[in-house]
Short mmCIF file of C-alpha atoms and ligand atoms in Angstrom, two decimals:
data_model
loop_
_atom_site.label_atom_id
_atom_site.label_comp_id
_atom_site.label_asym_id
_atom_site.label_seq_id
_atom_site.Cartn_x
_atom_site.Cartn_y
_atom_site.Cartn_z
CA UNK Q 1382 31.71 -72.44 -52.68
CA UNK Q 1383 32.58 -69.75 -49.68
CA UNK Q 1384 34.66 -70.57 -47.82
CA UNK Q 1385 36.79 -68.43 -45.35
CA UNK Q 1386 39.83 -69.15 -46.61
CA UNK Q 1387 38.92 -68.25 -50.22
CA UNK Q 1388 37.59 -64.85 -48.14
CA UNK Q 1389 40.85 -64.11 -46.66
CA UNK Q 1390 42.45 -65.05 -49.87
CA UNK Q 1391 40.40 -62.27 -51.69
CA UNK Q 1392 40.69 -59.37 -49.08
CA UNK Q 1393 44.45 -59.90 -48.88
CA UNK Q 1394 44.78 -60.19 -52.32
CA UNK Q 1395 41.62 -58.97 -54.39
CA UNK Q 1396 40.48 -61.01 -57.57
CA UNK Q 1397 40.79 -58.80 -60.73
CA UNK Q 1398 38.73 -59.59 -64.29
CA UNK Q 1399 41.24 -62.19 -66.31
CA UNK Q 1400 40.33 -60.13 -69.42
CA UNK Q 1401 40.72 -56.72 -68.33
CA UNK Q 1402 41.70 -56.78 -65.19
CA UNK Q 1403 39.65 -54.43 -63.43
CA UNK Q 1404 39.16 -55.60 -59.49
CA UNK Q 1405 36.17 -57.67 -59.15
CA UNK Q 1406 33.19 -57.12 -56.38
CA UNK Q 1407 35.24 -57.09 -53.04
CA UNK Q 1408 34.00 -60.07 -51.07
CA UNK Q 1409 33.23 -58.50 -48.04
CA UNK Q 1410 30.14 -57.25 -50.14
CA UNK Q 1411 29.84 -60.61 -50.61
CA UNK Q 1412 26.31 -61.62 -52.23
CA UNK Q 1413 25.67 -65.55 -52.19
CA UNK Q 1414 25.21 -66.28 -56.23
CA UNK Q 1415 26.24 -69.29 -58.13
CA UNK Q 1416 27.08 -67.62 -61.48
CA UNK Q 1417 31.01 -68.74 -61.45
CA UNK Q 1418 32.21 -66.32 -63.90
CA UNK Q 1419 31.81 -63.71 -61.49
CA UNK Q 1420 34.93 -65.02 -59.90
CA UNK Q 1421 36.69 -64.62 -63.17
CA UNK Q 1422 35.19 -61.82 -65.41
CA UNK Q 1423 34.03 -57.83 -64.58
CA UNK Q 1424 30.41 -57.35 -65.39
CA UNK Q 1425 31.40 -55.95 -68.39
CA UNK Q 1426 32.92 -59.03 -69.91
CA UNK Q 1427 30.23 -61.43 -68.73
CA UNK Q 1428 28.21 -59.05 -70.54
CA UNK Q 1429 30.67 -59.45 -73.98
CA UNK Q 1430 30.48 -63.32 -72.95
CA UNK Q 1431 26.45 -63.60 -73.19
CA UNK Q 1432 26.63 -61.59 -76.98
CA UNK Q 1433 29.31 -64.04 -78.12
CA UNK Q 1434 27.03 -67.13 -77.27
CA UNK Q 1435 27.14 -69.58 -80.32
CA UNK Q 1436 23.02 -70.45 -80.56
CA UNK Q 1437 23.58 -72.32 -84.31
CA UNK Q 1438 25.83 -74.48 -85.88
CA UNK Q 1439 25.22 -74.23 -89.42
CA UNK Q 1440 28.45 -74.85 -90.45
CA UNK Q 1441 29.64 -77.94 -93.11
CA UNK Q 1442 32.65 -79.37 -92.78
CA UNK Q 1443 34.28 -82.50 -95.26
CA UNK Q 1444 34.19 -85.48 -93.30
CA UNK Q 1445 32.33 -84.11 -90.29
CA UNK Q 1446 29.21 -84.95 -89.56
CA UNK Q 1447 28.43 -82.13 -87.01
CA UNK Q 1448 29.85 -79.16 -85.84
CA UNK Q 1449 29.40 -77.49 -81.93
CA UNK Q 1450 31.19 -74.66 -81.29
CA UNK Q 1451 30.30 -72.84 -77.58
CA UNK Q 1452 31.21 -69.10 -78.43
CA UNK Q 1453 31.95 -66.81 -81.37
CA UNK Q 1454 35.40 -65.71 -81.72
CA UNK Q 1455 34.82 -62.36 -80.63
CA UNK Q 1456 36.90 -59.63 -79.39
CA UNK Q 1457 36.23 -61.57 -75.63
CA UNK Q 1458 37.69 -64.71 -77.03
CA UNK Q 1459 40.29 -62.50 -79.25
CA UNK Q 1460 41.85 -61.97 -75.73
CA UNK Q 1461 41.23 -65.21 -73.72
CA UNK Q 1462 42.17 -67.98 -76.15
CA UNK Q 1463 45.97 -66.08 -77.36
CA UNK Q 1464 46.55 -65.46 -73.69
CA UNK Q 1465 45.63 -68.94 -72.32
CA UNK Q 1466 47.54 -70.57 -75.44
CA UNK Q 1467 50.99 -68.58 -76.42
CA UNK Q 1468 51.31 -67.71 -73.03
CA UNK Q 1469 50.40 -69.91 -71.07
CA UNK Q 1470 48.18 -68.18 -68.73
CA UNK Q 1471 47.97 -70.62 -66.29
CA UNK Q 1472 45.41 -68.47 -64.21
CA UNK Q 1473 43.11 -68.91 -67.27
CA UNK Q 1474 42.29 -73.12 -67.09
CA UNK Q 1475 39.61 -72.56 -64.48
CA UNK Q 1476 37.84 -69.98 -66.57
CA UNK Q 1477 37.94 -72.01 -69.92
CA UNK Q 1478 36.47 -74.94 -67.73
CA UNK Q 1479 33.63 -72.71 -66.32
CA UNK Q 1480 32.85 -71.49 -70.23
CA UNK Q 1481 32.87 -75.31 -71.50
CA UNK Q 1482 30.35 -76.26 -68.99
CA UNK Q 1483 28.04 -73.73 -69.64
CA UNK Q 1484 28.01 -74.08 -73.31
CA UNK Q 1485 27.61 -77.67 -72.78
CA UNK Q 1486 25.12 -77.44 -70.28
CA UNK Q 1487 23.04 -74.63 -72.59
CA UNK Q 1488 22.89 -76.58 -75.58
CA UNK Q 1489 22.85 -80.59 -76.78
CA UNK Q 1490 25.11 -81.86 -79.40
CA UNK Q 1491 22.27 -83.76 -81.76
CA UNK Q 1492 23.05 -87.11 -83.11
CA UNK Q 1493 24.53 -90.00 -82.00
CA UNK Q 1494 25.93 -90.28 -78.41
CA UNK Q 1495 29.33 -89.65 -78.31
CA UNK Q 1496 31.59 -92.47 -77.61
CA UNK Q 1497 35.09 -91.51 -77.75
CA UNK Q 1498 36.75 -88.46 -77.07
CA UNK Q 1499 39.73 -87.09 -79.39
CA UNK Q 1500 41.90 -83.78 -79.42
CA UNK Q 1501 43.41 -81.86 -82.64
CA UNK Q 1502 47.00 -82.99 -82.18
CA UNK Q 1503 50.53 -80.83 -81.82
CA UNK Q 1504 53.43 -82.37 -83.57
CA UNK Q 1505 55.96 -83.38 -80.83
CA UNK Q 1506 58.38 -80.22 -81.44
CA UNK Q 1507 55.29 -78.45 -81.12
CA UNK Q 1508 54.59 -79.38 -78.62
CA UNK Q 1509 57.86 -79.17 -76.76
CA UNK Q 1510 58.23 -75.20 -77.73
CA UNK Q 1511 54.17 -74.83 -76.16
CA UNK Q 1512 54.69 -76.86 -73.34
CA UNK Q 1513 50.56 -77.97 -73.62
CA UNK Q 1514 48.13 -78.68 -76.42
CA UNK Q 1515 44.82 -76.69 -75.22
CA UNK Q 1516 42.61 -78.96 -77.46
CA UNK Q 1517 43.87 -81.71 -75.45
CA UNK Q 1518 42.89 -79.53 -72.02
CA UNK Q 1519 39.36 -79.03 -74.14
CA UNK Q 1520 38.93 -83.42 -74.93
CA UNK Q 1521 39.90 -83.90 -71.19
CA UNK Q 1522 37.11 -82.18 -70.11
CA UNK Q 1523 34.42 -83.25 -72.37
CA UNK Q 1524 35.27 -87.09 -71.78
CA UNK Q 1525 34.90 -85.82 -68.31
CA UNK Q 1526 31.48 -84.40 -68.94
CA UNK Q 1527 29.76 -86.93 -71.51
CA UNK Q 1528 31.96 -89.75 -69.01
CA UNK Q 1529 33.10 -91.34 -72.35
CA UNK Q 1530 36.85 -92.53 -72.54
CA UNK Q 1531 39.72 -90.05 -74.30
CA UNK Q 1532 41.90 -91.33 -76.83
CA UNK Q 1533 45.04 -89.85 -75.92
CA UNK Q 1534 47.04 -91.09 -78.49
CA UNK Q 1535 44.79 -92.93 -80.88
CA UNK Q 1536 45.36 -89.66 -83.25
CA UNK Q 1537 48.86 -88.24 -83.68
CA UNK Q 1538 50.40 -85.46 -86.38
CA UNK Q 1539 54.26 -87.02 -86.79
CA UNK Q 1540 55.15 -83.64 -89.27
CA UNK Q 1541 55.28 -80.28 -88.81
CA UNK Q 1542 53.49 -78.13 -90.73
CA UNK Q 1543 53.04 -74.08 -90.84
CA UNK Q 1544 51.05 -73.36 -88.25
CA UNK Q 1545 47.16 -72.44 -89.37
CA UNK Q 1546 47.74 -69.47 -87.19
CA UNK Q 1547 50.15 -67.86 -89.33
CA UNK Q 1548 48.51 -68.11 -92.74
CA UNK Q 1549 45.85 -66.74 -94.39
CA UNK Q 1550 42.71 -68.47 -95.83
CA UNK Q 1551 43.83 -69.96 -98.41
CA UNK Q 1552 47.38 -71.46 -97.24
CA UNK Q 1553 45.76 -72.98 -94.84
CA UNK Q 1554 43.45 -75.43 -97.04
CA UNK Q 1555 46.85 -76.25 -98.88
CA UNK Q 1556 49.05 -77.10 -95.51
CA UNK Q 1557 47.37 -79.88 -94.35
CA UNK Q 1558 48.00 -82.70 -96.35
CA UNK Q 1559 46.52 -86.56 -95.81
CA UNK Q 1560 49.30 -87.42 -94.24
CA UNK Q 1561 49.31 -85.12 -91.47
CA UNK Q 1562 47.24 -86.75 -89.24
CA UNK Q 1563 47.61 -90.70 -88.14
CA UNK Q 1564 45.70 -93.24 -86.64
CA UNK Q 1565 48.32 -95.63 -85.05
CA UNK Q 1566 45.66 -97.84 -84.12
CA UNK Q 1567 42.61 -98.22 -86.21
CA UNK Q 1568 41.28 -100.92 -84.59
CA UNK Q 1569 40.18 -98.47 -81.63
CA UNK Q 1570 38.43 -96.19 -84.47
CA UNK Q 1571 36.35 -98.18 -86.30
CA UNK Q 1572 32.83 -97.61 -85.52
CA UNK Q 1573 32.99 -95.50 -82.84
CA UNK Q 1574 30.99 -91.72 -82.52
CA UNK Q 1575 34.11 -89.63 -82.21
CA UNK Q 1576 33.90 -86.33 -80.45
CA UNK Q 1577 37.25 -84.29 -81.99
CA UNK Q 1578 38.14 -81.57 -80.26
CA UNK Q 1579 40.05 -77.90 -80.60
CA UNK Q 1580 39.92 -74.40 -79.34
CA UNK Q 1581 38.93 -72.82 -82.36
CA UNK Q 1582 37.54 -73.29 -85.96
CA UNK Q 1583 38.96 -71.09 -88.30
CA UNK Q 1584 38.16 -72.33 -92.13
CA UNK Q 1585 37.80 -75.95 -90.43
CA UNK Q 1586 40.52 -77.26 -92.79
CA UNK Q 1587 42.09 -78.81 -89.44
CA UNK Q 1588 39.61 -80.47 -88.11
CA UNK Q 1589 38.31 -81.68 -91.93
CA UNK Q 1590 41.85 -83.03 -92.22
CA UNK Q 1591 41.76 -84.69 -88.93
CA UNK Q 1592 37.78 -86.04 -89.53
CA UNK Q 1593 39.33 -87.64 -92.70
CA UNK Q 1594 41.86 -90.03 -91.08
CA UNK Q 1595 39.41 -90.80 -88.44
CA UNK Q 1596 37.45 -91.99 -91.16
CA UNK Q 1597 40.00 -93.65 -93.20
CA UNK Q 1598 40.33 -95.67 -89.85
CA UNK Q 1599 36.60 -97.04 -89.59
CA UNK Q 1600 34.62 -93.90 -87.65
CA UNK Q 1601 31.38 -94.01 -87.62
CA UNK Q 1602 30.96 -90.38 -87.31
CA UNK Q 1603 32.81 -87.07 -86.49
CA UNK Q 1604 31.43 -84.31 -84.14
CA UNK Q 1605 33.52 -81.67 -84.14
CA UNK Q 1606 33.39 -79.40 -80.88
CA UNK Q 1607 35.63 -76.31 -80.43
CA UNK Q 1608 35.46 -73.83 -77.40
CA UNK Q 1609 35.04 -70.87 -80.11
CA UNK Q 1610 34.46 -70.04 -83.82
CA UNK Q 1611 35.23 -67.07 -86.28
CA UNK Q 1612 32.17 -66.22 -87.37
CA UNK Q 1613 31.60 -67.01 -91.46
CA UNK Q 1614 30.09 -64.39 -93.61
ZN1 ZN N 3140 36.59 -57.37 -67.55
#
């Protein structure tokens, strides 16, 4: 939306790309187009955006029934998701908003409708030292978007464990035990269509892990939706 405000705001202090940070189209050359990204990415990135587009999601997961991820974990994502997570990049919420709706809006999840919306847990000293869980900023806005409620604390990880960042392929398989996920209330599990949600899929030993004690609880079924995924070979 253009507003003058916004205007001033850019002439006084002009927009640069979040990911590279060249400075963006001055606004005073100001073309009216509705692609939002141009607010937050150089032409060359939106470019690097449209090749990392996720078009299948041929990947099997234990316990999950189906898997949507928006974006390959390219060298675009390589720099978006570390910043916007271990740094908190504050600037970079808007822009992870704009890139969830449009891989929403580009593609439908298949299977049953979605009835509850869940996020990949931090442990609470996690949590603490982070000071946000992004997959919890991801599950806010999809129950937004499919207007389906979010379980904010119908799935909680009470240990700490190693985090999947910092291991290789096969640690990670063997750090996440069955314990490391609970469902305080299973009650408010059992038969719903539960969308579970993180920033990325690595091996998907998380989000199997998590599927599981959904499960255990009474789920119905587990979609698992993450912003981006390393690609498998
Ligand atoms: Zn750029």
């Amino acid at each position: 939306m253009f507003s003058f405000s916004t205007a001033l705001l850019d002439i006084l202090f002009p927009r640069r790309c979040l990911v590279c940070s060249v400075f963006l189209s001055h606004p005073l050359s100001f073309t009216t187009n509705n692609q939002p990204l141009e607010k937050y990415l150089c032409v060359s990135c939106r470019q690097l955006l449209q090749a990392s587009e996720s078009s299948s999601d041929a990947i099997r997961l234990v316990g999950v029934e189906r898997v949507f991820s928006g974006y390959l974990y390219s060298g675009l994502f390589e720099k978006i998701i570390p910043a916007w997570k271990y740094h908190s990049r504050h600037e970079f919420f808007p822009l992870v908003k704009v890139l969830l709706d449009l891989a929403l809006s580009r593609r439908e999840i298949s299977g049953p409708a979605t009835d509850l919306v869940i996020a990949i847990p931090l442990s609470r000293s996690a949590f603490r030292k982070r000071g946000f869980n992004q997959a919890f900023f991801i599950a806010s806005y999809c129950a937004a978007f499919f207007k389906q409620p979010l379980g904010r604390t119908l799935l909680i990880k009470s240990i700490d464990t190693p985090q999947q960042a910092s291991l290789n392929r096969r640690a990670r398989a063997f750090n996440l035990g069955l314990d490391t996920f609970q469902v305080p209330e299973p009650q408010k599990i059992a038969g719903r269509n539960i969308l579970l949600c993180d920033d990325v899929l690595t091996t998907g030993a998380t989000l199997s892990t998590a599927a599981g004690a959904l499960k255990n609880a009474g789920a119905a079924s587990v979609t698992a939706l993450t912003l981006a995924r390393v690609h498998q070979t």
